[in-house]
PDB file of C-alpha atoms in Angstrom:
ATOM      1  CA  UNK B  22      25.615  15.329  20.937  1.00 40.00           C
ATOM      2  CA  UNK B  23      28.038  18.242  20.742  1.00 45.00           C
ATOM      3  CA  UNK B  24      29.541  20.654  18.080  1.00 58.00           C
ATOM      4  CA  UNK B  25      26.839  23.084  19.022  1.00 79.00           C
ATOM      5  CA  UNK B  26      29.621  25.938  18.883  1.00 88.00           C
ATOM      6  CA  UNK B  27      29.299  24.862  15.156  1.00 89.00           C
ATOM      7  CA  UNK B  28      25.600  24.216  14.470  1.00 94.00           C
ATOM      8  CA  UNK B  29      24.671  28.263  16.673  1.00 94.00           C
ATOM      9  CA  UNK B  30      27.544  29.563  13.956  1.00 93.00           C
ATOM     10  CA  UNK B  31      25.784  28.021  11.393  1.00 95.00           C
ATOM     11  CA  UNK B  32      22.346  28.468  11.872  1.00 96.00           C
ATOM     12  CA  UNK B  33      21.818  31.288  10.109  1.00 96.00           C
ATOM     13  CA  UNK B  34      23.028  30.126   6.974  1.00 97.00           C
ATOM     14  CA  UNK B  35      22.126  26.318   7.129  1.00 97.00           C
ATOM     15  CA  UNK B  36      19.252  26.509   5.126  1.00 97.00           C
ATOM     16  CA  UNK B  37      21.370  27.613   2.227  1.00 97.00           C
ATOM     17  CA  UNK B  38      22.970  24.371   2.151  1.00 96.00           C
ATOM     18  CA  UNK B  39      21.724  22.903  -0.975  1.00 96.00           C
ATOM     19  CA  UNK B  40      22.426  19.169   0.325  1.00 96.00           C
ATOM     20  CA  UNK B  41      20.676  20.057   3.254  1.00 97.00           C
ATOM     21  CA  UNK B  42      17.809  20.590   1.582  1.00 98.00           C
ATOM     22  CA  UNK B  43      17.871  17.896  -0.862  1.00 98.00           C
ATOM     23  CA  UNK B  44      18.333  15.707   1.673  1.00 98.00           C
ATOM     24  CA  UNK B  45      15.243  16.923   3.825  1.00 98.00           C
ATOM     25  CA  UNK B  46      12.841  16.648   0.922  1.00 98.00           C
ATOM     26  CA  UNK B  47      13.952  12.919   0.199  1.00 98.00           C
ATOM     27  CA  UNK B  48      13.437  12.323   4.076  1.00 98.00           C
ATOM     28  CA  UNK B  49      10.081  14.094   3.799  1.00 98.00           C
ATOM     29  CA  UNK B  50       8.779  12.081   0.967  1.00 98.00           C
ATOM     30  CA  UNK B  51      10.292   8.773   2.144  1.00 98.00           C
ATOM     31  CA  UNK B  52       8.888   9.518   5.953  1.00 98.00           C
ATOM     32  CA  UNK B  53       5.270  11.314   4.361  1.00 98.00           C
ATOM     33  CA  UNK B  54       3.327   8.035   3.531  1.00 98.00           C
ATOM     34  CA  UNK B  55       4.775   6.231   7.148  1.00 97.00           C
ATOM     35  CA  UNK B  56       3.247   9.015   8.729  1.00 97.00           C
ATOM     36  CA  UNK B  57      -0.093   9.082   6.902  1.00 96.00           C
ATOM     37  CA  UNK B  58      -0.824   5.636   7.375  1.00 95.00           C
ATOM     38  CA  UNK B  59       0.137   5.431  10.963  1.00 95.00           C
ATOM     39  CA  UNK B  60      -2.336   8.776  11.794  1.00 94.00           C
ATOM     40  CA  UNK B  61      -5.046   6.666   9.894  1.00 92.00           C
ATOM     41  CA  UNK B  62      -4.325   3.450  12.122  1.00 90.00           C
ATOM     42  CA  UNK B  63      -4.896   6.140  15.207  1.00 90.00           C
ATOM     43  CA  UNK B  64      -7.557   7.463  14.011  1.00 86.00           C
ATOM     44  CA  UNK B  65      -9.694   4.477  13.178  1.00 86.00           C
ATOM     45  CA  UNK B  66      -8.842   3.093  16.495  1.00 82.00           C
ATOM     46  CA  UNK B  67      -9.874   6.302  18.007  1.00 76.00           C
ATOM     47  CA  UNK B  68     -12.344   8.277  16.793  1.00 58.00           C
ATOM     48  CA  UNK B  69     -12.102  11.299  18.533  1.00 59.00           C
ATOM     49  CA  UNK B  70      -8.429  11.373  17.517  1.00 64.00           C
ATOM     50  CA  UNK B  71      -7.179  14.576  15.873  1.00 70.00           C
ATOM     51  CA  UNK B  72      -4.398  13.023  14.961  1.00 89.00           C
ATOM     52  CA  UNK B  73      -0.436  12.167  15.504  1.00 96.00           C
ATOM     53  CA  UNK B  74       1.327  13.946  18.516  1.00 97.00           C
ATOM     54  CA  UNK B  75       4.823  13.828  17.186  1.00 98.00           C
ATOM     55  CA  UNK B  76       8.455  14.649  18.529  1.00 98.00           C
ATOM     56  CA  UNK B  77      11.233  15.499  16.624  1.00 99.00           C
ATOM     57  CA  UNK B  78      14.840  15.183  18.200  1.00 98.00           C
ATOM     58  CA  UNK B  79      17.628  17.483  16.535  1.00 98.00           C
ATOM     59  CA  UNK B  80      15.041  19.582  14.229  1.00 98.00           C
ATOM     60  CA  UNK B  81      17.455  22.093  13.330  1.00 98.00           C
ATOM     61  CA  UNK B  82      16.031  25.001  11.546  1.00 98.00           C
ATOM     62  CA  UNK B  83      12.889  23.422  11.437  1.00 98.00           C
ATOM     63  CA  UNK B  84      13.311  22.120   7.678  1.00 98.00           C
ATOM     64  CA  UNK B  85      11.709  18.655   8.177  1.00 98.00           C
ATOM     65  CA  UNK B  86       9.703  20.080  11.246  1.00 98.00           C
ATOM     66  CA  UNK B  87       7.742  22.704   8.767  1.00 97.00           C
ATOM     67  CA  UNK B  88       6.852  19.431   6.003  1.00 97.00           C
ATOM     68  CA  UNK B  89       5.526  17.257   8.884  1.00 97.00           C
ATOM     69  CA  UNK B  90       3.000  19.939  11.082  1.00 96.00           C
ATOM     70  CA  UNK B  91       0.005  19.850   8.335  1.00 95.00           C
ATOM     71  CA  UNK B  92       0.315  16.169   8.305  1.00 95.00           C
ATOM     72  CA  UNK B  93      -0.083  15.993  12.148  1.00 95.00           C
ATOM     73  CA  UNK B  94      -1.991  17.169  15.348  1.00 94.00           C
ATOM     74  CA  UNK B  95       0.849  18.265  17.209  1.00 96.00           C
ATOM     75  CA  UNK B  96       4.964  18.324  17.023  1.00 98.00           C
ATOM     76  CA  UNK B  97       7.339  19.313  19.890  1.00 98.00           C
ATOM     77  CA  UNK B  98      11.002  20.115  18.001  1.00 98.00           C
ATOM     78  CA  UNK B  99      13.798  19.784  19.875  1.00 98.00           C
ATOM     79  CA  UNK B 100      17.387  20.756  19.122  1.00 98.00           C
ATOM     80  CA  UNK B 101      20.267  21.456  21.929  1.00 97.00           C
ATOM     81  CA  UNK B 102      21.566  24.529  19.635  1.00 97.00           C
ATOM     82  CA  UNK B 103      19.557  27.584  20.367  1.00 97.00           C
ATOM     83  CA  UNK B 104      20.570  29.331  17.455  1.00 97.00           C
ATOM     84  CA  UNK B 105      18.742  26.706  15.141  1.00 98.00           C
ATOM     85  CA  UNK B 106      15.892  26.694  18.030  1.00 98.00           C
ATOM     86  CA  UNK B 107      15.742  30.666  17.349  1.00 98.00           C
ATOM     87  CA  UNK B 108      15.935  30.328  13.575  1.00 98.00           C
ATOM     88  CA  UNK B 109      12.666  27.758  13.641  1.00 97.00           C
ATOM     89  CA  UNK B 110      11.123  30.206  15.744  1.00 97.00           C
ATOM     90  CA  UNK B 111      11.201  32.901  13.693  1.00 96.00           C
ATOM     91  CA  UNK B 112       9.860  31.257  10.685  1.00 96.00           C
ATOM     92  CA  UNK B 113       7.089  30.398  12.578  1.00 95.00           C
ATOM     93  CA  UNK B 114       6.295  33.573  13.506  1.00 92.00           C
ATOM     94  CA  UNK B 115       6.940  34.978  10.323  1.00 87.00           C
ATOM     95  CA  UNK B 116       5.056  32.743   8.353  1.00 76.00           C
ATOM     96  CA  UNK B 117       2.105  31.088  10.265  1.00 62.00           C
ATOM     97  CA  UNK B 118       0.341  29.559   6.693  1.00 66.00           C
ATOM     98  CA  UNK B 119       3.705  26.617   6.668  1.00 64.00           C
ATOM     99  CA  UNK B 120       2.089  25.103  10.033  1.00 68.00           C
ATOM    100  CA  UNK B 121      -1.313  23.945  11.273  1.00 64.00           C
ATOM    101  CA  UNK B 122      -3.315  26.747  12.600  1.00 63.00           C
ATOM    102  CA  UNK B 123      -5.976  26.830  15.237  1.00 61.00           C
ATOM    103  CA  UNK B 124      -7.305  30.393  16.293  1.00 59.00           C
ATOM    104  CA  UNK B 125      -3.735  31.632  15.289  1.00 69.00           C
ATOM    105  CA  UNK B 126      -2.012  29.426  17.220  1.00 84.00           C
ATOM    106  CA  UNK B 127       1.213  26.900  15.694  1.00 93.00           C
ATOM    107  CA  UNK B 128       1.256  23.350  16.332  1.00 95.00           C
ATOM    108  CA  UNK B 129       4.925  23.781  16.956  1.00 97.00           C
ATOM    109  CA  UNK B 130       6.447  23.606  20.133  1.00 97.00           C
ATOM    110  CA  UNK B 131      10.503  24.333  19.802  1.00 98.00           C
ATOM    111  CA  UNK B 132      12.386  23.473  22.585  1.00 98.00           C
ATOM    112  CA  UNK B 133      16.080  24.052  23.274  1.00 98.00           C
ATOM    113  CA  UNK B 134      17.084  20.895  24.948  1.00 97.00           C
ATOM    114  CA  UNK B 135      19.209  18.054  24.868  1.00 97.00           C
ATOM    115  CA  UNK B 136      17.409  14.950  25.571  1.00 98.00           C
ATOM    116  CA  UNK B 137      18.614  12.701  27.727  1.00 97.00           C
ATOM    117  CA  UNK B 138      15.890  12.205  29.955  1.00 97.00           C
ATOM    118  CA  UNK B 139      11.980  11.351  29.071  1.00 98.00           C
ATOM    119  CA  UNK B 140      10.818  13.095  32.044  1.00 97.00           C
ATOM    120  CA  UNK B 141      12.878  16.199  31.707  1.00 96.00           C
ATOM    121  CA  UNK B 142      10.782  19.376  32.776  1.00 96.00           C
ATOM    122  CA  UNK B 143      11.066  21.252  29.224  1.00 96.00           C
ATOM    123  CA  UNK B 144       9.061  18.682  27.817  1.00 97.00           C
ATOM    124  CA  UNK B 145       5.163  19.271  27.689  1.00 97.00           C
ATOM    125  CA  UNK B 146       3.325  17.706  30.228  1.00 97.00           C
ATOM    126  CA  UNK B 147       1.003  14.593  30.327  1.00 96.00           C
ATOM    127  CA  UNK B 148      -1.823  16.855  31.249  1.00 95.00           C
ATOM    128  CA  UNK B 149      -2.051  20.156  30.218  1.00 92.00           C
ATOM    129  CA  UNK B 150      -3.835  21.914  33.178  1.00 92.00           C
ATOM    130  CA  UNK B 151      -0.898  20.330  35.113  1.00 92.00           C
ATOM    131  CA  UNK B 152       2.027  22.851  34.373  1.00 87.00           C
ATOM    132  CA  UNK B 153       3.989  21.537  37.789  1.00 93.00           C
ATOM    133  CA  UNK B 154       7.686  20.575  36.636  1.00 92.00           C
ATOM    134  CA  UNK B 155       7.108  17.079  39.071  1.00 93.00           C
ATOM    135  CA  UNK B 156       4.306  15.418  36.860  1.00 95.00           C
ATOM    136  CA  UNK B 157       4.490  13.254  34.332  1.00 96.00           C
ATOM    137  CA  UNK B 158       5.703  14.244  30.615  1.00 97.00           C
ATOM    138  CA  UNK B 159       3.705  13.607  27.612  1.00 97.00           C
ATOM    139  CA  UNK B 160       4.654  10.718  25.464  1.00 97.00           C
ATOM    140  CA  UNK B 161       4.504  10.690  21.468  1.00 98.00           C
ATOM    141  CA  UNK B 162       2.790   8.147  19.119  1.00 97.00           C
ATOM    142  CA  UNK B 163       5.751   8.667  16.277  1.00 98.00           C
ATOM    143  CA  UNK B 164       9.222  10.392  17.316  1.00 98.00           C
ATOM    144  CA  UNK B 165      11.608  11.405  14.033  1.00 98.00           C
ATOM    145  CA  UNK B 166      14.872  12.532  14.215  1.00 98.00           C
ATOM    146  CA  UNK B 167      17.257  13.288  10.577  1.00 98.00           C
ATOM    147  CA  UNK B 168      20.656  13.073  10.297  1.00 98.00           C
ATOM    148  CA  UNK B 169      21.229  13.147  14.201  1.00 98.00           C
ATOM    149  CA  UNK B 170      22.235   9.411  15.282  1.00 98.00           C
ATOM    150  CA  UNK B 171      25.970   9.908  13.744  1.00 98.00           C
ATOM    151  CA  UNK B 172      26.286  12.694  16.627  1.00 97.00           C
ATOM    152  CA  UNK B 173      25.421  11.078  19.243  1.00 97.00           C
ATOM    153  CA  UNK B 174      28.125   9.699  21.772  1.00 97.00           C
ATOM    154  CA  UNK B 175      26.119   6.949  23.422  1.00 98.00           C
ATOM    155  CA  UNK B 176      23.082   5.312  20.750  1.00 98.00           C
ATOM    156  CA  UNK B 177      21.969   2.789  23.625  1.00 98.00           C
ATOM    157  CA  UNK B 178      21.610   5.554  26.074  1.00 98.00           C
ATOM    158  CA  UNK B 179      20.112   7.645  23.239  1.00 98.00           C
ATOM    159  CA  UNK B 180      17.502   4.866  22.336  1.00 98.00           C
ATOM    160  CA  UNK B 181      16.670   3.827  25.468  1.00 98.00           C
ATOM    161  CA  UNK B 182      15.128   7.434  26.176  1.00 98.00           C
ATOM    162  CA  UNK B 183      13.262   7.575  22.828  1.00 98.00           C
ATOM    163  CA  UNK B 184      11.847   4.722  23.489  1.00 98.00           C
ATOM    164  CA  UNK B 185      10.600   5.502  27.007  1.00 98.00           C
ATOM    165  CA  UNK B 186       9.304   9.214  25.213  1.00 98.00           C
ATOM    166  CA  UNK B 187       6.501   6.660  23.031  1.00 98.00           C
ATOM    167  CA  UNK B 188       3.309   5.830  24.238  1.00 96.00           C
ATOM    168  CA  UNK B 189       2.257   2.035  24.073  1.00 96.00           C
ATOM    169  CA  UNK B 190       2.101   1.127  20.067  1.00 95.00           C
ATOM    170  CA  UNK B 191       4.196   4.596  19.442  1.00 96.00           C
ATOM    171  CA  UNK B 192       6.892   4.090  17.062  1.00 98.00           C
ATOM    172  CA  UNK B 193      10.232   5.888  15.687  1.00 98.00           C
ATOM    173  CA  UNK B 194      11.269   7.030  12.114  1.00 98.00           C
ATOM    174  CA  UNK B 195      15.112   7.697  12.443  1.00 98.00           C
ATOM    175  CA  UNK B 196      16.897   8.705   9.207  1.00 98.00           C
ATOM    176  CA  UNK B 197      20.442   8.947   8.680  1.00 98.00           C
ATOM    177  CA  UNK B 198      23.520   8.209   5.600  1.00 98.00           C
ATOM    178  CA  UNK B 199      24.939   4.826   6.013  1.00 98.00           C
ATOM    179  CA  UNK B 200      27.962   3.457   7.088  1.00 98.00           C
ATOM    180  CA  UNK B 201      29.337   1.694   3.817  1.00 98.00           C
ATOM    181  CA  UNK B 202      32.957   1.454   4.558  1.00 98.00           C
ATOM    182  CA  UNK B 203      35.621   3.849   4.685  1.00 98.00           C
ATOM    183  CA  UNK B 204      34.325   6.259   2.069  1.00 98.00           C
ATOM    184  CA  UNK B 205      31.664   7.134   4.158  1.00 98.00           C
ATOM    185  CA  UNK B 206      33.799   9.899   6.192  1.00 98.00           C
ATOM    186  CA  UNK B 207      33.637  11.498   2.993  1.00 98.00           C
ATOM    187  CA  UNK B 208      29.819  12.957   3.839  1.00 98.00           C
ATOM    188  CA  UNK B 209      31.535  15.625   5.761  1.00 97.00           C
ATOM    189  CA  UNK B 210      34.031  17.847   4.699  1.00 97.00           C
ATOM    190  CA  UNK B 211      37.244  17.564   6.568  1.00 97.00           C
ATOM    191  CA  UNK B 212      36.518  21.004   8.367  1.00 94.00           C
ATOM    192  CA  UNK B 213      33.116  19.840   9.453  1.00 94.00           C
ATOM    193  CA  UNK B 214      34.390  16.775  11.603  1.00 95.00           C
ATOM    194  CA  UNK B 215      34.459  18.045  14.754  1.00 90.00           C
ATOM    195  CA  UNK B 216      31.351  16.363  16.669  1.00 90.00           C
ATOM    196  CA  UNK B 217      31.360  13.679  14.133  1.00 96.00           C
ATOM    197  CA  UNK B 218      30.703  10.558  16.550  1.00 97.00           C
ATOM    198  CA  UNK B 219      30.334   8.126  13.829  1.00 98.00           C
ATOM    199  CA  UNK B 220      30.595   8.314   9.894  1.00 98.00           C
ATOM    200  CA  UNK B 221      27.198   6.772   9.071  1.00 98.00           C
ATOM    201  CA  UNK B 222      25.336   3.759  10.646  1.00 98.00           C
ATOM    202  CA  UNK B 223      25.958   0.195  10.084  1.00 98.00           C
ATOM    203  CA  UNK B 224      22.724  -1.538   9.157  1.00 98.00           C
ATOM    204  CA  UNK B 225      22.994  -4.480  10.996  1.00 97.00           C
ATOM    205  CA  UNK B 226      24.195  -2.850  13.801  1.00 98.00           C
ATOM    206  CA  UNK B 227      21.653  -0.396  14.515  1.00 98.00           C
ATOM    207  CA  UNK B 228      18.928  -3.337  14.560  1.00 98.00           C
ATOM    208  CA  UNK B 229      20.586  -5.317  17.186  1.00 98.00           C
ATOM    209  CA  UNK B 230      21.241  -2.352  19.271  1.00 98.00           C
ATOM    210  CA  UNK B 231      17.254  -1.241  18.542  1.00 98.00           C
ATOM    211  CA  UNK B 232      16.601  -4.733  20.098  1.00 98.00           C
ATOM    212  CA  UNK B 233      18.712  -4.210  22.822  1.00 98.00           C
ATOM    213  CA  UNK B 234      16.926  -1.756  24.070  1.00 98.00           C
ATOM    214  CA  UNK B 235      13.637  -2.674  24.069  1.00 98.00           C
ATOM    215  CA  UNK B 236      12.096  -2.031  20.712  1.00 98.00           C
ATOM    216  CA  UNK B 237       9.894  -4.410  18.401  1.00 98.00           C
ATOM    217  CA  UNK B 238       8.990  -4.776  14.848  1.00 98.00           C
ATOM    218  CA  UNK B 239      12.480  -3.620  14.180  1.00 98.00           C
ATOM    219  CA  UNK B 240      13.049  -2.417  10.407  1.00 98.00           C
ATOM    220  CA  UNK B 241      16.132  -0.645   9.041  1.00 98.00           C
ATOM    221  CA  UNK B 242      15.955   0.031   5.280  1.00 98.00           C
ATOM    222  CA  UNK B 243      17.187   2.275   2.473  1.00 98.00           C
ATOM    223  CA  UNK B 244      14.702   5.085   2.122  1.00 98.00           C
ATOM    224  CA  UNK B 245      16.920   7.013  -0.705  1.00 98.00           C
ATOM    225  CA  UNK B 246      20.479   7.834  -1.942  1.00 98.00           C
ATOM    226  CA  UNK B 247      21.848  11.405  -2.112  1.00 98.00           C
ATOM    227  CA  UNK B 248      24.374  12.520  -4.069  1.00 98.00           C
ATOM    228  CA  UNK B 249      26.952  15.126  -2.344  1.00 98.00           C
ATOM    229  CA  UNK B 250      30.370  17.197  -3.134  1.00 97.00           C
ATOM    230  CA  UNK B 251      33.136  15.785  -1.797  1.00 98.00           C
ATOM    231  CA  UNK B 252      35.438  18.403  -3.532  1.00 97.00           C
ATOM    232  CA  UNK B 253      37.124  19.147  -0.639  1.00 97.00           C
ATOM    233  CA  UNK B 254      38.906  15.803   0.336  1.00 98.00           C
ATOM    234  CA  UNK B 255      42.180  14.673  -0.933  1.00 97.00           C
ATOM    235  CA  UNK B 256      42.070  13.229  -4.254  1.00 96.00           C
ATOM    236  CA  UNK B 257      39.226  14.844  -5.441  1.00 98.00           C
ATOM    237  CA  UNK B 258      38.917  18.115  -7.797  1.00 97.00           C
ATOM    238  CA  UNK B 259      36.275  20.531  -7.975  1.00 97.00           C
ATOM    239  CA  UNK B 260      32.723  19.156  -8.716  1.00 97.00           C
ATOM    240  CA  UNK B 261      33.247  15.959  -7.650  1.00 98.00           C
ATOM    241  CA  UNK B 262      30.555  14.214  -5.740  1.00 98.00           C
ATOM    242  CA  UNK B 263      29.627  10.668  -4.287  1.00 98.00           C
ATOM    243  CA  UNK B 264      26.382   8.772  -3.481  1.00 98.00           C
ATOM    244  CA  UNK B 265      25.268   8.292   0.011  1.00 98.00           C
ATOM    245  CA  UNK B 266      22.592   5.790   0.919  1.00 98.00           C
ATOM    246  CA  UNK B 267      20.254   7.017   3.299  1.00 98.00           C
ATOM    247  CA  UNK B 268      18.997   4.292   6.494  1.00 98.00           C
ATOM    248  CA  UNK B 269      15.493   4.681   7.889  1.00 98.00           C
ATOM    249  CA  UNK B 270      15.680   3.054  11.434  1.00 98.00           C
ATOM    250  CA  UNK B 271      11.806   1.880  12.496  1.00 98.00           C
ATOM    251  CA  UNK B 272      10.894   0.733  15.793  1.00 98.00           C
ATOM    252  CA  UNK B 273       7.823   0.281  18.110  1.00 98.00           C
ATOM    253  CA  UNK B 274       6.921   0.350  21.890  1.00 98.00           C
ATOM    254  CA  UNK B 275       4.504  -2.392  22.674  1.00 94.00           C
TER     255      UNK B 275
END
């Protein structure tokens, strides 16, 4: 991923974005009932199980990370731009009642980290009382990431680590716009291009490369369509906006 120049400059201010947030809330209601029903699969195959343990690649300012913590046990946010890391921090500890609470203490864990390797150090441990850099990293039973695949340079290399971050029967929610055809550069204003890797996904290339790597029960769907300015490109005038169908990109580790 890069542009973080960019996304540090704009961290401050991102949650102002009102597309941003539109498009957060449709991932959050699209991703909330996938997310219910696989903590109640856990949880009747495990009793003791207080719920999902869940890891969230490219969480930004913590938009989506903030809907998801009541729903789950645990969620590790990652995001390779400290000033979005910093911004997700302080609402956290400004505002302890928008996360899971036990003895005042968040079931957020932001990270500032670009992931490239399942075993890297920053990432929690397998065992807790085991703090040595050397041991084993904990692995996730549901890993989400939202409008982060069209940044990154290498997807197989990119997949291949999520998947290696799940625990046995652990699965991935991955949301981004599609890749429609040539309109589709149109999601991002010409100014906002730099670190642009791809202009949307292309459905039936994301499954085969999901394969490729080692995933199962493959799904890629249409979770929503958001509607964005696109006042700024050539052509267009002042409150003129487009459509963009959003993918969700579902995979398990066996």
């Amino acid at each position: 991923m890069s542009g973080n120049d960019r996304f540090n400059n704009e961290a401050a201010s991102w949650d102002s974005n009102p597309s941003v947030q539109e498009a957060t809330r449709l991932a959050f209601e699209t991703l909330k009932p996938k997310i219910e029903e696989l903590s109640r699969r856990k949880k009747a195959l495990n009793l003791r199980s207080t719920g999902l343990d869940v890891l969230e690649v490219g969480c930004g300012t913590g938009l989506l990370t903030l809907r998801v913590a009541p729903l789950i046990d645990e969620i590790v946010a990652l995001d390779p731009a400290q000033g979005m890391i910093d911004v997700l921090k302080g609402k956290i500890d400004n505002d302890t009642s928008t996360c899971q609470t036990e003895k005042g203490k968040t079931n957020i864990t932001p990270l500032c980290t670009l992931l490239t390797n399942p075993e890297d150090s920053i990432l929690p441990p397998s065992d807790p009382t085991n703090p040595d850099p050397t041991s084993p990293r904990k692995k996730y039973d549901l890993i989400l990431s939202h409008l982060v695949l069209h940044h990154v340079p290498d997807l197989k290399s990119f997949l291949t680590t999520l998947l290696h971050c799940l625990r046995p029967g652990g699965r991935v929610a991955l949301t981004d716009f599609e890749d429609f055809g040539p309109e589709a550069i149109k999601f991002h204003p010409p100014r906002k291009l730099e670190g642009v890797e791809r202009h949307g996904i292309k459905r039936g290339w994301i499954e085969e490369v999901m394969r490729e790597v080692g995933f199962g029960d493959v799904e890629v769907t249409v979770g929503w369509t958001l509607e964005k300015k696109v006042e700024e490109w050539e052509g267009h005038k002042e409150g003129d906006t487009m459509e963009f169908p959003f993918l969700v990109v579902e995979g398990g580790r066996a």
